[in-house]
Short mmCIF file of C-alpha atoms and ligand atoms in Angstrom, two decimals:
data_model
loop_
_atom_site.label_atom_id
_atom_site.label_comp_id
_atom_site.label_asym_id
_atom_site.label_seq_id
_atom_site.Cartn_x
_atom_site.Cartn_y
_atom_site.Cartn_z
CA UNK M 29 -24.00 -53.68 -130.16
CA UNK M 30 -25.79 -54.43 -126.92
CA UNK M 31 -24.09 -53.33 -123.61
CA UNK M 32 -23.96 -56.97 -122.46
CA UNK M 33 -22.47 -58.02 -125.69
CA UNK M 34 -19.70 -55.38 -125.65
CA UNK M 35 -18.78 -56.31 -122.08
CA UNK M 36 -18.50 -60.02 -122.58
CA UNK M 37 -17.15 -60.25 -126.08
CA UNK M 38 -13.92 -58.23 -125.64
CA UNK M 39 -10.92 -59.22 -127.82
CA UNK M 40 -12.62 -62.34 -129.15
CA UNK M 41 -12.23 -62.43 -132.91
CA UNK M 42 -14.29 -64.52 -135.24
CA UNK M 43 -11.92 -65.19 -138.13
CA UNK M 44 -13.84 -66.11 -141.29
CA UNK M 45 -11.90 -67.66 -144.12
CA UNK M 46 -13.37 -67.84 -147.61
CA UNK M 47 -11.89 -69.53 -150.69
CA UNK M 48 -8.68 -68.03 -152.02
CA UNK M 49 -4.94 -68.74 -152.21
CA UNK M 50 -4.36 -66.01 -149.71
CA UNK M 51 -5.93 -68.24 -147.11
CA UNK M 52 -2.43 -69.48 -146.33
CA UNK M 53 -1.70 -66.01 -144.79
CA UNK M 54 -4.37 -66.56 -142.17
CA UNK M 55 -2.31 -69.18 -140.39
CA UNK M 56 0.33 -66.53 -139.67
CA UNK M 57 -2.46 -64.03 -138.79
CA UNK M 58 -3.91 -66.42 -136.30
CA UNK M 59 -0.52 -67.08 -134.75
CA UNK M 60 0.34 -63.35 -134.32
CA UNK M 61 -3.10 -62.38 -132.94
CA UNK M 62 -3.19 -65.32 -130.50
CA UNK M 63 0.27 -64.25 -129.24
CA UNK M 64 -1.13 -60.73 -128.78
CA UNK M 65 -3.82 -62.03 -126.44
CA UNK M 66 -6.76 -62.17 -128.85
CA UNK M 67 -8.84 -65.34 -128.71
CA UNK M 68 -9.88 -66.59 -132.12
CA UNK M 69 -12.81 -68.71 -133.35
CA UNK M 70 -12.27 -69.76 -136.87
CA UNK M 71 -15.10 -70.41 -139.37
CA UNK M 72 -14.23 -71.66 -142.84
CA UNK M 73 -16.25 -71.96 -146.02
CA UNK M 74 -16.10 -75.14 -148.02
CA UNK M 75 -13.87 -73.44 -150.60
CA UNK M 76 -11.52 -72.18 -147.87
CA UNK M 77 -10.97 -75.85 -146.77
CA UNK M 78 -9.55 -76.60 -150.19
CA UNK M 79 -6.78 -74.01 -149.66
CA UNK M 80 -5.84 -74.54 -146.02
CA UNK M 81 -6.71 -77.33 -143.58
CA UNK M 82 -9.03 -76.57 -140.57
CA UNK M 83 -6.54 -78.57 -138.46
CA UNK M 84 -3.91 -75.86 -139.00
CA UNK M 85 -6.21 -73.14 -137.69
CA UNK M 86 -7.35 -75.41 -134.88
CA UNK M 87 -3.78 -76.01 -133.79
CA UNK M 88 -2.78 -72.35 -133.98
CA UNK M 89 -5.90 -70.94 -132.19
CA UNK M 90 -6.59 -73.80 -129.78
CA UNK M 91 -10.25 -73.78 -130.77
CA UNK M 92 -12.24 -76.20 -132.93
CA UNK M 93 -12.88 -74.84 -136.42
CA UNK M 94 -16.47 -74.56 -137.65
CA UNK M 95 -17.33 -75.25 -141.30
CA UNK M 96 -20.95 -76.45 -141.30
CA UNK M 97 -24.24 -74.61 -140.88
CA UNK M 98 -25.87 -77.97 -140.02
CA UNK M 99 -23.40 -79.00 -137.33
CA UNK M 100 -25.60 -80.92 -134.81
CA UNK M 101 -22.96 -80.52 -132.07
CA UNK M 102 -24.15 -76.94 -131.43
CA UNK M 103 -26.23 -77.09 -128.30
CA UNK M 104 -29.29 -75.40 -129.72
CA UNK M 105 -28.44 -76.13 -133.34
CA UNK M 106 -27.79 -72.45 -133.83
CA UNK M 107 -24.09 -72.23 -134.41
CA UNK M 108 -24.52 -69.05 -136.46
CA UNK M 109 -26.14 -67.16 -133.60
CA UNK M 110 -23.97 -68.55 -130.83
CA UNK M 111 -20.72 -67.84 -132.66
CA UNK M 112 -21.70 -64.36 -133.76
CA UNK M 113 -22.87 -63.38 -130.21
CA UNK M 114 -19.60 -64.51 -128.71
CA UNK M 115 -17.50 -62.42 -131.18
CA UNK M 116 -16.31 -58.85 -130.38
CA UNK M 117 -15.44 -58.52 -134.00
CA UNK M 118 -15.49 -60.47 -137.26
CA UNK M 119 -12.71 -60.46 -139.83
CA UNK M 120 -13.16 -62.25 -143.13
CA UNK M 121 -9.75 -62.87 -144.70
CA UNK M 122 -9.50 -63.57 -147.45
CA UNK M 123 -12.87 -62.25 -148.65
CA UNK M 124 -13.28 -63.64 -152.20
CA UNK M 125 -15.29 -61.81 -154.91
CA UNK M 126 -18.06 -64.42 -154.48
CA UNK M 127 -18.17 -63.95 -150.70
CA UNK M 128 -18.24 -60.15 -151.07
CA UNK M 129 -21.16 -60.45 -153.55
CA UNK M 130 -23.15 -62.66 -151.09
CA UNK M 131 -22.42 -60.35 -148.17
CA UNK M 132 -23.45 -57.22 -150.13
CA UNK M 133 -26.79 -58.82 -150.97
CA UNK M 134 -27.58 -60.25 -147.56
CA UNK M 135 -27.30 -63.87 -148.72
CA UNK M 136 -26.82 -66.49 -146.08
CA UNK M 137 -26.33 -69.94 -147.70
CA UNK M 138 -23.44 -71.24 -145.49
CA UNK M 139 -22.23 -70.87 -141.93
CA UNK M 140 -19.97 -67.90 -142.48
CA UNK M 141 -22.44 -65.76 -144.54
CA UNK M 142 -25.13 -66.57 -142.01
CA UNK M 143 -22.95 -65.48 -139.06
CA UNK M 144 -22.16 -62.20 -140.88
CA UNK M 145 -25.81 -61.53 -141.48
CA UNK M 146 -26.70 -62.32 -137.89
CA UNK M 147 -23.86 -60.26 -136.30
CA UNK M 148 -24.18 -57.45 -133.86
CA UNK M 149 -20.49 -56.52 -133.86
CA UNK M 150 -18.15 -54.73 -136.30
CA UNK M 151 -17.22 -56.58 -139.54
CA UNK M 152 -13.91 -56.17 -141.28
CA UNK M 153 -13.09 -57.85 -144.62
CA UNK M 154 -9.74 -58.29 -146.41
CA UNK M 155 -10.54 -58.77 -150.12
CA UNK M 156 -8.25 -60.99 -152.24
CA UNK M 157 -8.76 -61.72 -155.90
CA UNK M 158 -7.39 -61.40 -159.43
CA UNK M 159 -7.03 -57.76 -160.55
CA UNK M 160 -9.74 -58.02 -163.22
CA UNK M 161 -12.18 -59.47 -160.73
CA UNK M 162 -11.31 -56.67 -158.39
CA UNK M 163 -11.93 -53.92 -160.98
CA UNK M 164 -15.08 -55.49 -162.33
CA UNK M 165 -17.93 -53.05 -161.88
CA UNK M 166 -19.96 -55.78 -160.14
CA UNK M 167 -17.30 -56.22 -157.47
CA UNK M 168 -16.87 -52.40 -157.05
CA UNK M 169 -20.64 -51.99 -156.79
CA UNK M 170 -20.80 -54.68 -154.07
CA UNK M 171 -17.92 -53.10 -152.17
CA UNK M 172 -19.63 -49.69 -152.21
CA UNK M 173 -22.81 -51.32 -150.86
CA UNK M 174 -20.76 -52.87 -148.07
CA UNK M 175 -19.01 -49.51 -147.23
CA UNK M 176 -22.41 -47.92 -147.00
CA UNK M 177 -23.49 -50.74 -144.64
CA UNK M 178 -20.59 -49.78 -142.32
CA UNK M 179 -18.31 -52.75 -143.22
CA UNK M 180 -14.62 -51.85 -143.02
CA UNK M 181 -12.60 -52.91 -146.07
CA UNK M 182 -8.94 -53.63 -145.45
CA UNK M 183 -6.85 -53.31 -148.60
CA UNK M 184 -6.25 -54.94 -151.00
CA UNK M 185 -2.70 -54.14 -152.04
CA UNK M 186 -1.26 -54.14 -155.58
CA UNK M 187 1.43 -56.53 -156.66
CA UNK M 188 2.28 -59.98 -158.01
CA UNK M 189 -0.75 -62.28 -157.98
CA UNK M 190 -0.93 -66.07 -157.61
CA UNK M 191 -2.34 -66.27 -161.16
CA UNK M 192 0.84 -64.67 -162.54
CA UNK M 193 -0.67 -61.31 -163.26
CA UNK M 194 0.28 -58.10 -161.56
CA UNK M 195 -2.21 -55.54 -160.17
CA UNK M 196 -4.66 -54.64 -157.43
CA UNK M 197 -6.13 -57.51 -155.46
CA UNK M 198 -3.44 -58.98 -153.21
CA UNK M 199 -4.66 -59.58 -149.66
CA UNK M 200 -2.81 -57.45 -147.05
CA UNK M 201 -0.07 -59.21 -145.19
CA UNK M 202 -0.77 -60.98 -141.85
CA UNK M 203 1.16 -58.24 -139.92
CA UNK M 204 -0.97 -55.46 -141.55
CA UNK M 205 -4.22 -57.31 -140.83
CA UNK M 206 -3.11 -57.93 -137.20
CA UNK M 207 -2.51 -54.24 -136.75
CA UNK M 208 -5.90 -53.35 -138.23
CA UNK M 209 -7.61 -55.84 -135.89
CA UNK M 210 -5.73 -54.48 -132.82
CA UNK M 211 -6.65 -50.88 -133.86
CA UNK M 212 -10.27 -51.80 -134.29
CA UNK M 213 -10.34 -53.48 -130.84
CA UNK M 214 -8.70 -50.32 -129.37
CA UNK M 215 -11.41 -48.13 -130.82
CA UNK M 216 -13.99 -50.56 -129.47
CA UNK M 217 -12.37 -50.42 -125.99
CA UNK M 218 -13.07 -46.78 -125.49
CA UNK M 219 -15.92 -45.41 -127.56
CA UNK M 220 -14.76 -41.83 -128.29
CA UNK M 221 -18.13 -40.22 -127.96
CA UNK M 222 -19.63 -42.35 -125.19
CA UNK M 223 -22.34 -40.37 -123.31
CA UNK M 224 -22.22 -37.58 -125.88
CA UNK M 225 -25.25 -36.29 -127.75
CA UNK M 226 -24.57 -35.47 -131.37
CA UNK M 227 -26.85 -33.73 -133.78
CA UNK M 228 -26.13 -34.10 -137.52
CA UNK M 229 -27.97 -32.25 -140.35
CA UNK M 230 -27.69 -33.92 -143.73
CA UNK M 231 -28.91 -33.75 -147.35
CA UNK M 232 -30.35 -30.84 -149.27
CA UNK M 233 -33.42 -28.77 -148.47
CA UNK M 234 -36.33 -28.28 -150.85
CA UNK M 235 -37.85 -24.82 -151.03
CA UNK M 236 -41.30 -24.88 -152.63
CA UNK M 237 -42.19 -22.42 -155.36
CA UNK M 238 -45.68 -23.68 -156.04
CA UNK M 239 -47.72 -26.81 -155.42
CA UNK M 240 -45.33 -29.02 -157.44
CA UNK M 241 -42.11 -27.12 -158.04
CA UNK M 242 -39.24 -26.09 -155.91
CA UNK M 243 -35.61 -25.07 -155.46
CA UNK M 244 -33.08 -27.65 -154.30
CA UNK M 245 -29.48 -28.80 -154.88
CA UNK M 246 -27.43 -31.89 -155.80
CA UNK M 247 -26.51 -32.93 -152.23
CA UNK M 248 -27.05 -36.67 -151.80
CA UNK M 249 -26.84 -36.77 -148.02
CA UNK M 250 -24.06 -39.40 -148.17
CA UNK M 251 -21.54 -37.51 -146.04
CA UNK M 252 -24.03 -36.49 -143.38
CA UNK M 253 -25.35 -40.08 -143.14
CA UNK M 254 -21.75 -41.42 -142.96
CA UNK M 255 -21.00 -38.98 -140.09
CA UNK M 256 -24.13 -40.04 -138.25
CA UNK M 257 -23.11 -43.70 -138.68
CA UNK M 258 -19.47 -42.97 -137.52
CA UNK M 259 -20.81 -41.04 -134.45
CA UNK M 260 -23.06 -44.08 -133.61
CA UNK M 261 -20.07 -46.36 -133.91
CA UNK M 262 -18.17 -44.02 -131.58
CA UNK M 263 -20.86 -44.55 -128.94
CA UNK M 264 -22.74 -41.28 -129.27
CA UNK M 265 -26.52 -40.78 -129.01
CA UNK M 266 -27.17 -39.41 -132.49
CA UNK M 267 -30.07 -37.34 -133.78
CA UNK M 268 -30.14 -37.03 -137.55
CA UNK M 269 -32.13 -34.16 -139.12
CA UNK M 270 -32.33 -34.94 -142.78
CA UNK M 271 -33.56 -33.18 -145.83
CA UNK M 272 -35.08 -35.28 -148.71
CA UNK M 273 -32.62 -38.07 -149.70
CA UNK M 274 -32.86 -41.62 -151.15
CA UNK M 275 -30.71 -43.05 -148.32
CA UNK M 276 -31.70 -45.42 -145.58
CA UNK M 277 -30.77 -43.79 -142.17
CA UNK M 278 -28.17 -45.53 -140.01
CA UNK M 279 -29.29 -46.91 -136.62
CA UNK M 280 -29.47 -43.49 -134.90
CA UNK M 281 -31.36 -42.66 -131.71
CA UNK M 282 -33.74 -40.34 -133.63
CA UNK M 283 -34.14 -39.43 -137.28
CA UNK M 284 -36.23 -36.32 -138.14
CA UNK M 285 -37.14 -35.86 -141.76
CA UNK M 286 -37.62 -32.35 -142.99
CA UNK M 287 -38.18 -30.62 -146.28
CA UNK M 288 -37.32 -26.93 -146.15
CA UNK M 289 -34.62 -24.85 -144.37
CA UNK M 290 -37.28 -23.44 -142.05
CA UNK M 291 -38.33 -27.02 -141.14
CA UNK M 292 -34.69 -27.90 -140.55
CA UNK M 293 -34.11 -24.82 -138.33
CA UNK M 294 -37.28 -25.64 -136.33
CA UNK M 295 -36.11 -29.32 -135.81
CA UNK M 296 -32.66 -28.23 -134.82
CA UNK M 297 -33.84 -25.55 -132.43
CA UNK M 298 -36.15 -28.17 -130.75
CA UNK M 299 -33.25 -30.56 -130.20
CA UNK M 300 -30.25 -28.25 -129.56
CA UNK M 301 -30.45 -27.62 -125.84
CA UNK M 302 -29.49 -31.30 -125.12
CA UNK M 303 -26.70 -31.50 -127.73
CA UNK M 304 -22.91 -31.64 -127.04
CA UNK M 305 -21.71 -31.64 -130.66
CA UNK M 306 -23.56 -30.16 -133.66
CA UNK M 307 -22.28 -31.25 -137.05
CA UNK M 308 -23.96 -29.23 -139.83
CA UNK M 309 -23.43 -31.11 -143.06
CA UNK M 310 -26.70 -30.27 -144.76
CA UNK M 311 -26.55 -28.23 -147.94
CA UNK M 312 -29.20 -25.78 -146.88
CA UNK M 313 -30.68 -23.65 -149.66
CA UNK M 314 -29.51 -20.09 -149.24
CA UNK M 315 -32.76 -18.63 -150.63
CA UNK M 316 -36.48 -19.51 -150.78
CA UNK M 317 -39.39 -18.06 -152.72
CA UNK M 318 -40.84 -14.94 -151.04
CA UNK M 319 -44.35 -16.29 -151.73
CA UNK M 320 -45.35 -19.87 -152.37
CA UNK M 321 -48.19 -20.32 -154.86
CA UNK M 322 -50.80 -22.81 -153.56
CA UNK M 323 -51.61 -23.71 -157.21
CA UNK M 324 -49.35 -24.80 -159.96
CA UNK M 325 -48.05 -21.71 -161.78
CA UNK M 326 -49.46 -21.75 -165.28
CA UNK M 327 -47.07 -21.65 -168.23
CA UNK M 328 -47.33 -18.53 -170.40
CA UNK M 329 -45.28 -16.70 -172.99
CA UNK M 330 -44.59 -13.89 -170.45
CA UNK M 331 -41.35 -13.62 -168.48
CA UNK M 332 -41.74 -15.06 -164.96
CA UNK M 333 -39.81 -13.32 -162.19
CA UNK M 334 -39.26 -15.18 -158.95
CA UNK M 335 -38.61 -13.16 -155.87
CA UNK M 336 -36.17 -14.93 -153.53
CA UNK M 337 -35.52 -14.08 -149.91
CA UNK M 338 -32.62 -15.41 -147.79
CA UNK M 339 -33.09 -18.46 -145.61
CA UNK M 340 -32.02 -18.50 -142.01
CA UNK M 341 -28.43 -19.73 -141.42
CA UNK M 342 -29.02 -22.69 -139.17
CA UNK M 343 -25.40 -23.17 -138.24
CA UNK M 344 -24.78 -19.54 -137.47
CA UNK M 345 -27.91 -19.46 -135.35
CA UNK M 346 -26.56 -22.31 -133.24
CA UNK M 347 -22.97 -21.21 -133.13
CA UNK M 348 -24.03 -17.68 -131.86
CA UNK M 349 -26.13 -19.09 -129.03
CA UNK M 350 -24.99 -17.86 -125.54
CA UNK M 351 -23.60 -21.33 -124.78
CA UNK M 352 -23.38 -23.17 -128.05
CA UNK M 353 -22.51 -26.87 -128.43
CA UNK M 354 -19.22 -27.76 -130.20
CA UNK M 355 -20.07 -26.69 -133.79
CA UNK M 356 -18.69 -28.22 -136.92
CA UNK M 357 -19.45 -26.67 -140.32
CA UNK M 358 -18.99 -27.90 -143.89
CA UNK M 359 -18.06 -25.79 -146.85
CA UNK M 360 -18.43 -26.94 -150.40
CA UNK M 361 -16.53 -24.42 -152.61
CA UNK M 362 -15.87 -24.43 -156.30
CA UNK M 363 -12.74 -22.29 -156.08
CA UNK M 364 -10.24 -20.75 -153.61
CA UNK M 365 -11.10 -23.54 -151.23
CA UNK M 366 -8.83 -22.63 -148.30
CA UNK M 367 -9.43 -18.85 -148.46
CA UNK M 368 -13.18 -19.07 -148.66
CA UNK M 369 -13.35 -21.86 -146.04
CA UNK M 370 -11.18 -19.90 -143.55
CA UNK M 371 -13.44 -16.81 -144.00
CA UNK M 372 -16.52 -18.93 -143.41
CA UNK M 373 -15.04 -20.48 -140.26
CA UNK M 374 -14.39 -17.04 -138.80
CA UNK M 375 -17.78 -15.61 -139.88
CA UNK M 376 -19.70 -18.57 -138.39
CA UNK M 377 -17.55 -18.72 -135.22
CA UNK M 378 -16.67 -22.43 -135.68
CA UNK M 379 -13.97 -24.37 -133.83
CA UNK M 380 -13.84 -26.71 -136.91
CA UNK M 381 -14.73 -26.30 -140.54
CA UNK M 382 -14.51 -29.12 -143.12
CA UNK M 383 -13.98 -27.98 -146.68
CA UNK M 384 -14.12 -29.81 -149.95
CA UNK M 385 -14.49 -29.07 -153.58
CA UNK M 386 -18.16 -29.06 -154.50
CA UNK M 387 -17.47 -30.48 -157.98
CA UNK M 388 -15.64 -33.50 -156.48
CA UNK M 389 -17.70 -34.22 -153.41
CA UNK M 390 -21.38 -33.69 -154.24
CA UNK M 391 -23.09 -37.00 -154.83
CA UNK M 392 -19.88 -38.96 -154.93
CA UNK M 393 -19.04 -41.91 -152.65
CA UNK M 394 -15.58 -40.53 -151.99
CA UNK M 395 -14.18 -37.16 -150.94
CA UNK M 396 -10.92 -35.35 -150.17
CA UNK M 397 -11.27 -33.07 -147.12
CA UNK M 398 -9.47 -30.09 -145.71
CA UNK M 399 -9.99 -29.62 -141.94
CA UNK M 400 -9.50 -26.05 -140.61
CA UNK M 401 -9.34 -25.49 -136.88
CA UNK M 402 -7.43 -23.30 -134.35
CA UNK M 403 -4.33 -25.44 -134.87
CA UNK M 404 -4.19 -24.92 -138.68
CA UNK M 405 -4.93 -27.03 -141.69
CA UNK M 406 -5.13 -30.81 -141.87
CA UNK M 407 -5.77 -32.82 -145.05
CA UNK M 408 -7.58 -36.11 -145.38
CA UNK M 409 -6.63 -37.70 -148.73
CA UNK M 410 -9.39 -38.92 -151.03
CA UNK M 411 -11.18 -41.94 -149.45
CA UNK M 412 -14.74 -43.35 -149.13
CA UNK M 413 -17.00 -41.05 -147.14
CA UNK M 414 -17.55 -43.59 -144.36
CA UNK M 415 -13.76 -43.68 -143.78
CA UNK M 416 -13.49 -39.92 -143.89
CA UNK M 417 -16.34 -39.74 -141.39
CA UNK M 418 -14.55 -42.07 -138.99
CA UNK M 419 -11.42 -39.95 -139.21
CA UNK M 420 -13.49 -36.77 -138.72
CA UNK M 421 -15.17 -38.17 -135.58
CA UNK M 422 -11.75 -38.88 -134.11
CA UNK M 423 -10.63 -35.31 -134.94
CA UNK M 424 -13.87 -33.79 -133.54
CA UNK M 425 -13.55 -35.91 -130.33
CA UNK M 426 -9.88 -34.75 -129.82
CA UNK M 427 -10.80 -31.05 -130.31
CA UNK M 428 -13.90 -31.42 -128.10
CA UNK M 429 -11.75 -32.81 -125.24
CA UNK M 430 -9.30 -29.96 -125.66
CA UNK M 431 -11.96 -27.31 -125.55
CA UNK M 432 -13.64 -29.01 -122.58
CA UNK M 433 -17.12 -27.84 -123.58
O1 LIG R 515 -22.30 -20.37 -146.06
P1 LIG R 515 -22.35 -21.77 -146.54
O2 LIG R 515 -23.74 -22.19 -146.98
O3 LIG R 515 -21.37 -22.19 -147.54
O4 LIG R 515 -22.01 -22.59 -145.19
C1 LIG R 515 -22.03 -23.96 -145.18
C2 LIG R 515 -22.21 -24.45 -143.78
O5 LIG R 515 -23.29 -23.73 -143.16
C3 LIG R 515 -22.66 -25.92 -143.79
O6 LIG R 515 -22.15 -26.42 -142.55
C4 LIG R 515 -24.17 -25.81 -143.74
O7 LIG R 515 -24.74 -26.93 -143.15
C5 LIG R 515 -24.41 -24.56 -142.96
N1 LIG R 515 -25.58 -23.74 -143.37
C6 LIG R 515 -26.70 -23.64 -142.53
N2 LIG R 515 -27.74 -22.91 -142.93
C7 LIG R 515 -27.76 -22.19 -144.11
C8 LIG R 515 -26.70 -22.32 -144.93
C9 LIG R 515 -25.57 -23.09 -144.55
O8 LIG R 515 -26.72 -24.30 -141.48
N3 LIG R 515 -28.82 -21.51 -144.40
#
């Protein structure tokens, strides 16, 4: 979000309504939010207009409702840009399965999808659909794409559905959506990490053995990238040092791609003097080959012995600096999670260590986290990594303020 945008667009919500019975709840939502001092600009899809009349939303919000991409009343004929620039936040409620599919694929064939694609502000969606449509792999695939793109997904809830079936897919109630919008505006009011410089390491490292082979691990980089994204959302200037992954980096200040632990250490050491908070998420290989063959090692019937030497511990190197930044470590354990993690926190001198079970977390889109700090243990129940990352950033910011680094 640009500075000018964030200053002028405070507490102005663009309420998008797509086609679904739950559209009736948006009338109450508009009423509650307007009473709470949020101004609302409503944009409805053609299907939404079949469920609730634009006049209802116009009356409740006091603003004309937009439905048409080709509305010639827009001064410059660019309603999609004008409306999205004025918004401090966009909430699409209900978000139908069809709307979610379009959004996930960057389609823009009506006013609301075009506004969402052209936005430079946070986007929240409240899905509402039949339980089978919700659990369909296509819908779930689209939702995980949206989560990765930083879209916040509110609900849905389980319960009685308009079609007579019972299950997951009911849109959240107006009061719950109103609270989520208020909360999102509060976060936007005071970016937690404004003026802070954050360095995140992510992904695996790759330790060459010969010209074509190497040692690596199954880390996907998803948690590190999610943390980098959450830190950007919290207003930090983020540097991401990433081992080899298939992920597109979020909009960070700087992204440095590395291969080996040595490269990663070098990149971190180059950046670290400027850094306030160091979040070491990378799954750095513990060992590397003592010698790297410049040629491909030839296959033979003989036993091949590989001599491995330990890699530098990047996190320990940083946390043992004379005046280290606030250091956060990660521990992926296969057993005795709390005991091993607590030991690691002490050994590496970390104010905060985040532990998870390697078999659950590696490569997955979700994780369950155990946070260990000077105040004890704090659990984050299983949730998408981007949501965990946002919780973690709040936790890190609170600890950082306490320690007054
Ligand atoms: O000791 P262990 O590898 O389990 O510690 C994990 C934590 O230490 C992670 O935060 C990881 O990023 C960091 N680490 C590191 N350099 C290493 C090994 C681990 O920075 N060589």
